[in-house]
CSV table of C-alpha atoms in Angstrom, one decimal:
chain,number,residue,atom,x,y,z
A,518,GLY,CA,54.1,96.6,26.1
A,519,GLU,CA,53.5,92.9,25.2
A,520,ASN,CA,55.0,90.2,27.5
A,521,VAL,CA,55.3,86.6,26.2
A,522,GLU,CA,56.0,83.8,28.6
A,523,GLN,CA,57.0,80.4,27.3
A,524,HIS,CA,57.0,76.9,29.1
A,525,PRO,CA,58.8,74.6,29.7
A,526,SER,CA,62.4,75.8,29.1
A,527,THR,CA,63.5,72.3,28.4
A,528,LEU,CA,61.5,69.3,27.4
A,529,SER,CA,62.7,65.7,26.7
A,530,VAL,CA,60.4,63.4,24.8
A,531,GLN,CA,60.7,59.8,23.7
A,532,GLU,CA,60.9,59.4,19.9
A,533,GLY,CA,57.4,58.8,18.6
A,534,ASP,CA,55.6,60.6,21.5
A,535,SER,CA,54.0,64.0,21.4
A,536,ALA,CA,55.5,67.3,22.5
A,537,VAL,CA,53.6,70.4,23.7
A,538,ILE,CA,55.0,73.9,24.2
A,539,LYS,CA,52.8,76.6,25.8
A,540,CYS,CA,53.0,80.4,25.6
A,541,THR,CA,50.9,83.1,27.3
A,542,TYR,CA,50.8,86.7,26.1
A,543,SER,CA,49.7,89.9,28.0
A,544,ASP,CA,48.3,92.2,25.3
A,545,SER,CA,44.8,91.4,24.2
A,546,ALA,CA,45.2,93.3,21.0
A,547,SER,CA,47.9,90.9,19.8
A,548,ASN,CA,46.6,89.1,16.7
A,549,TYR,CA,49.6,87.3,15.1
A,550,PHE,CA,51.5,84.3,16.7
A,551,PRO,CA,54.4,82.7,14.9
A,552,TRP,CA,56.5,79.9,16.0
A,553,TYR,CA,60.2,79.5,15.1
A,554,LYS,CA,62.5,76.5,15.2
A,555,GLN,CA,66.3,76.9,15.7
A,556,GLU,CA,68.5,73.9,15.0
A,557,LEU,CA,71.9,73.8,16.6
A,558,GLY,CA,74.1,76.3,14.9
A,559,LYS,CA,71.5,77.5,12.5
A,560,ARG,CA,69.1,80.5,12.2
A,561,PRO,CA,65.6,80.5,13.6
A,562,GLN,CA,63.1,79.6,10.9
A,563,LEU,CA,59.3,80.1,10.8
A,564,ILE,CA,57.5,76.7,11.0
A,565,ILE,CA,54.0,77.7,11.6
A,566,ASP,CA,51.9,80.7,12.4
A,567,ILE,CA,48.3,81.5,13.5
A,568,ARG,CA,46.2,84.6,13.4
A,569,SER,CA,43.6,85.5,16.0
A,570,ASN,CA,40.7,84.7,13.6
A,571,VAL,CA,41.3,81.0,13.8
A,572,GLY,CA,41.6,78.7,16.8
A,573,GLU,CA,43.8,76.0,15.3
A,574,LYS,CA,46.2,75.5,12.4
A,575,LYS,CA,47.9,72.2,11.3
A,576,ASP,CA,50.7,71.4,9.0
A,577,GLN,CA,51.5,67.7,8.9
A,578,ARG,CA,52.9,66.8,12.3
A,579,ILE,CA,52.8,70.2,13.8
A,580,ALA,CA,49.8,72.2,15.0
A,581,VAL,CA,49.2,75.4,16.9
A,582,THR,CA,46.1,76.2,19.0
A,583,LEU,CA,45.0,79.6,20.2
A,584,ASN,CA,42.8,80.5,23.1
A,585,LYS,CA,42.2,84.3,22.9
A,586,THR,CA,40.1,84.4,26.1
A,587,ALA,CA,42.8,82.8,28.2
A,588,LYS,CA,45.5,84.6,26.1
A,589,HIS,CA,47.6,81.5,25.5
A,590,PHE,CA,48.7,79.5,22.4
A,591,SER,CA,50.5,76.2,22.2
A,592,LEU,CA,52.7,74.2,19.7
A,593,HIS,CA,51.9,70.5,19.3
A,594,ILE,CA,54.4,68.1,17.6
A,595,THR,CA,53.1,64.5,17.2
A,596,GLU,CA,55.1,61.5,16.2
A,597,THR,CA,58.4,63.1,17.2
A,598,GLN,CA,61.5,62.4,15.3
A,599,PRO,CA,65.2,63.1,16.1
A,600,GLU,CA,65.1,65.9,13.6
A,601,ASP,CA,62.6,67.7,15.8
A,602,SER,CA,65.3,68.3,18.3
A,603,ALA,CA,65.9,72.1,18.4
A,604,VAL,CA,65.0,75.3,20.3
A,605,TYR,CA,61.5,76.5,19.7
A,606,PHE,CA,60.5,80.2,20.1
A,607,CYS,CA,56.9,81.5,20.2
A,608,ALA,CA,56.2,85.1,19.5
A,609,ALA,CA,53.4,87.5,19.4
A,610,SER,CA,52.6,90.9,17.8
A,611,LYS,CA,49.6,93.1,16.7
A,612,THR,CA,48.6,95.2,13.8
A,613,GLY,CA,50.7,98.3,13.7
A,614,ALA,CA,53.4,96.9,16.0
A,615,ASN,CA,57.0,97.3,15.0
A,616,ASN,CA,58.6,94.0,16.2
A,617,LEU,CA,57.7,90.6,17.4
A,618,PHE,CA,57.8,89.8,21.1
A,619,PHE,CA,59.5,86.4,21.6
A,620,GLY,CA,59.2,83.9,24.4
A,621,THR,CA,62.4,82.8,26.1
A,622,GLY,CA,62.6,79.5,24.1
A,623,THR,CA,62.1,75.8,24.7
A,624,ARG,CA,64.9,73.3,24.1
A,625,LEU,CA,63.3,70.1,22.9
A,626,THR,CA,65.3,66.9,22.9
A,627,ILE,CA,64.0,63.8,21.3
A,628,ILE,CA,65.3,60.7,22.9
A,629,PRO,CA,65.8,57.8,20.4
B,908,GLU,CA,68.1,84.0,-4.2
B,909,ALA,CA,66.2,86.5,-2.0
B,910,ASP,CA,67.5,86.2,1.5
B,911,ILE,CA,69.3,87.9,4.4
B,912,TYR,CA,73.0,87.6,4.7
B,913,GLN,CA,75.3,88.3,7.7
B,914,THR,CA,79.1,88.5,7.6
B,915,PRO,CA,81.4,87.5,9.2
B,916,ARG,CA,80.0,84.1,10.4
B,917,TYR,CA,82.6,83.9,13.2
B,918,LEU,CA,84.7,86.6,14.6
B,919,VAL,CA,87.4,86.6,17.3
B,920,ILE,CA,88.9,90.0,18.2
B,921,GLY,CA,90.8,91.7,21.0
B,922,THR,CA,89.3,93.8,23.7
B,923,GLY,CA,89.2,97.6,22.7
B,924,LYS,CA,88.9,96.9,18.9
B,925,LYS,CA,86.3,98.5,16.8
B,926,ILE,CA,84.1,96.1,14.7
B,927,THR,CA,81.2,96.2,12.3
B,928,LEU,CA,78.9,93.4,11.7
B,929,GLU,CA,77.4,93.3,8.4
B,930,CYS,CA,73.8,92.6,7.4
B,931,SER,CA,72.2,92.7,4.0
B,932,GLN,CA,68.8,91.6,2.6
B,933,THR,CA,67.7,91.3,-1.0
B,934,MET,CA,64.0,91.1,-0.3
B,935,GLY,CA,63.2,94.9,-0.3
B,936,HIS,CA,62.1,94.7,3.4
B,937,ASP,CA,61.6,98.1,5.1
B,938,LYS,CA,61.9,96.7,8.7
B,939,MET,CA,65.1,95.4,10.0
B,940,TYR,CA,66.3,94.1,13.4
B,941,TRP,CA,69.4,93.1,15.4
B,942,TYR,CA,69.0,90.5,18.1
B,943,GLN,CA,71.7,89.4,20.6
B,944,GLN,CA,71.3,85.7,21.5
B,945,ASP,CA,72.5,84.3,24.8
B,946,PRO,CA,74.3,81.0,24.7
B,947,GLY,CA,71.3,79.7,26.5
B,948,MET,CA,68.7,80.7,24.1
B,949,GLU,CA,66.9,83.9,24.7
B,950,LEU,CA,66.6,86.5,21.9
B,951,HIS,CA,67.1,90.2,23.0
B,952,LEU,CA,66.1,93.0,20.7
B,953,ILE,CA,69.0,95.6,20.7
B,954,HIS,CA,68.1,97.8,17.5
B,955,TYR,CA,65.6,98.1,14.9
B,956,SER,CA,64.8,100.1,11.8
B,957,TYR,CA,61.5,101.1,10.1
B,958,GLY,CA,63.4,102.1,6.9
B,959,VAL,CA,66.1,104.3,5.5
B,960,ASN,CA,67.3,106.9,8.0
B,961,SER,CA,65.3,105.4,10.8
B,962,THR,CA,66.9,103.6,13.9
B,963,GLU,CA,65.6,102.8,17.3
B,964,LYS,CA,67.0,101.2,20.4
B,965,GLY,CA,65.5,97.8,21.5
B,966,ASP,CA,64.7,96.4,24.8
B,967,LEU,CA,68.3,95.4,25.7
B,968,SER,CA,70.7,98.2,26.6
B,969,SER,CA,73.6,97.9,24.1
B,970,GLU,CA,76.8,99.8,23.6
B,971,SER,CA,76.5,99.2,19.8
B,972,THR,CA,75.2,101.5,17.2
B,973,VAL,CA,73.5,101.0,13.8
B,974,SER,CA,72.9,102.9,10.6
B,975,ARG,CA,70.4,102.6,7.8
B,976,ILE,CA,71.5,104.5,4.8
B,977,ARG,CA,70.2,102.1,2.3
B,978,THR,CA,67.2,99.8,2.4
B,979,GLU,CA,69.1,96.6,2.0
B,980,HIS,CA,71.9,97.3,4.5
B,981,PHE,CA,71.8,97.4,8.3
B,982,PRO,CA,75.3,97.3,9.9
B,983,LEU,CA,76.0,97.1,13.6
B,984,THR,CA,79.1,98.6,15.0
B,985,LEU,CA,80.9,98.2,18.4
B,986,GLU,CA,83.3,101.2,18.9
B,987,SER,CA,85.3,99.3,21.6
B,988,ALA,CA,84.7,95.6,22.1
B,989,ARG,CA,84.6,94.1,25.6
B,990,PRO,CA,84.5,90.4,26.7
B,991,SER,CA,80.9,91.1,27.9
B,992,HIS,CA,80.0,91.6,24.2
B,993,THR,CA,80.8,88.0,23.5
B,994,SER,CA,77.6,86.6,22.1
B,995,GLN,CA,75.6,85.6,18.9
B,996,TYR,CA,74.2,88.5,16.9
B,997,LEU,CA,71.3,87.7,14.6
B,998,CYS,CA,70.0,90.1,12.0
B,999,ALA,CA,66.3,89.9,10.8
B,1000,SER,CA,64.0,91.6,8.3
B,1001,SER,CA,60.2,91.7,7.8
B,1002,GLU,CA,57.7,93.2,5.5
B,1003,PRO,CA,54.9,93.1,6.6
B,1004,LEU,CA,55.4,92.1,10.3
B,1005,SER,CA,52.3,89.8,9.9
B,1006,ARG,CA,54.4,87.4,7.8
B,1007,GLY,CA,57.0,87.1,10.5
B,1008,TYR,CA,60.7,87.5,10.3
B,1009,THR,CA,63.4,86.2,8.0
B,1010,PHE,CA,66.6,85.6,10.1
B,1011,GLY,CA,70.2,85.8,9.0
B,1012,SER,CA,72.6,83.0,9.9
B,1013,GLY,CA,74.2,85.1,12.6
B,1014,THR,CA,77.6,86.2,13.6
B,1015,ARG,CA,79.2,84.6,16.6
B,1016,LEU,CA,81.5,87.1,18.2
B,1017,THR,CA,84.1,86.3,20.8
B,1018,VAL,CA,86.0,89.1,22.4
B,1019,VAL,CA,89.2,88.1,24.2
């Protein structure tokens, strides 16, 4: 089955700086890669996703890049703000799969 | 509003009690999931369902059981709660999987 690894497990960034979270996956057939943000005491929410037919996707201050050859994808947050503090999960799945395979999460703390 | 709802939000019960955690969604999704989330962060899949009368065990061994008699309802039952069951339980649904999951707000269970 698919195995998704996520690094780092914790990340502290000065407000205004950029943050990068990286994930690798094992199944070369995986073709859908969502990212979830979970604020303290709240539910995980989808913030951005990418499919294997594109290499990069942006939405305001967040972007995701995908390298299919190396089987890794990354979340980039620019101009970080205190409200970016949360736990972030990457995930992967493929056509016909029954569920998403999640990474172990990254706790991002933005230092004012 | 179409969403996924979990009750109760918080629950404190004694060892040996039987409990049912409720999960309902109004989006007409076929796929539904239960995850156990460690205090640290990691999401562990414990049960999932493709549709009515379909249930499967997930990656994490669990002493809980689930049922799917109606599309919108996916309750999780613990026949005899133990302190090791103390955790947060998140319900999710999707349709199709390539649009990711919608998570419920979770039930935080404490067994004393």
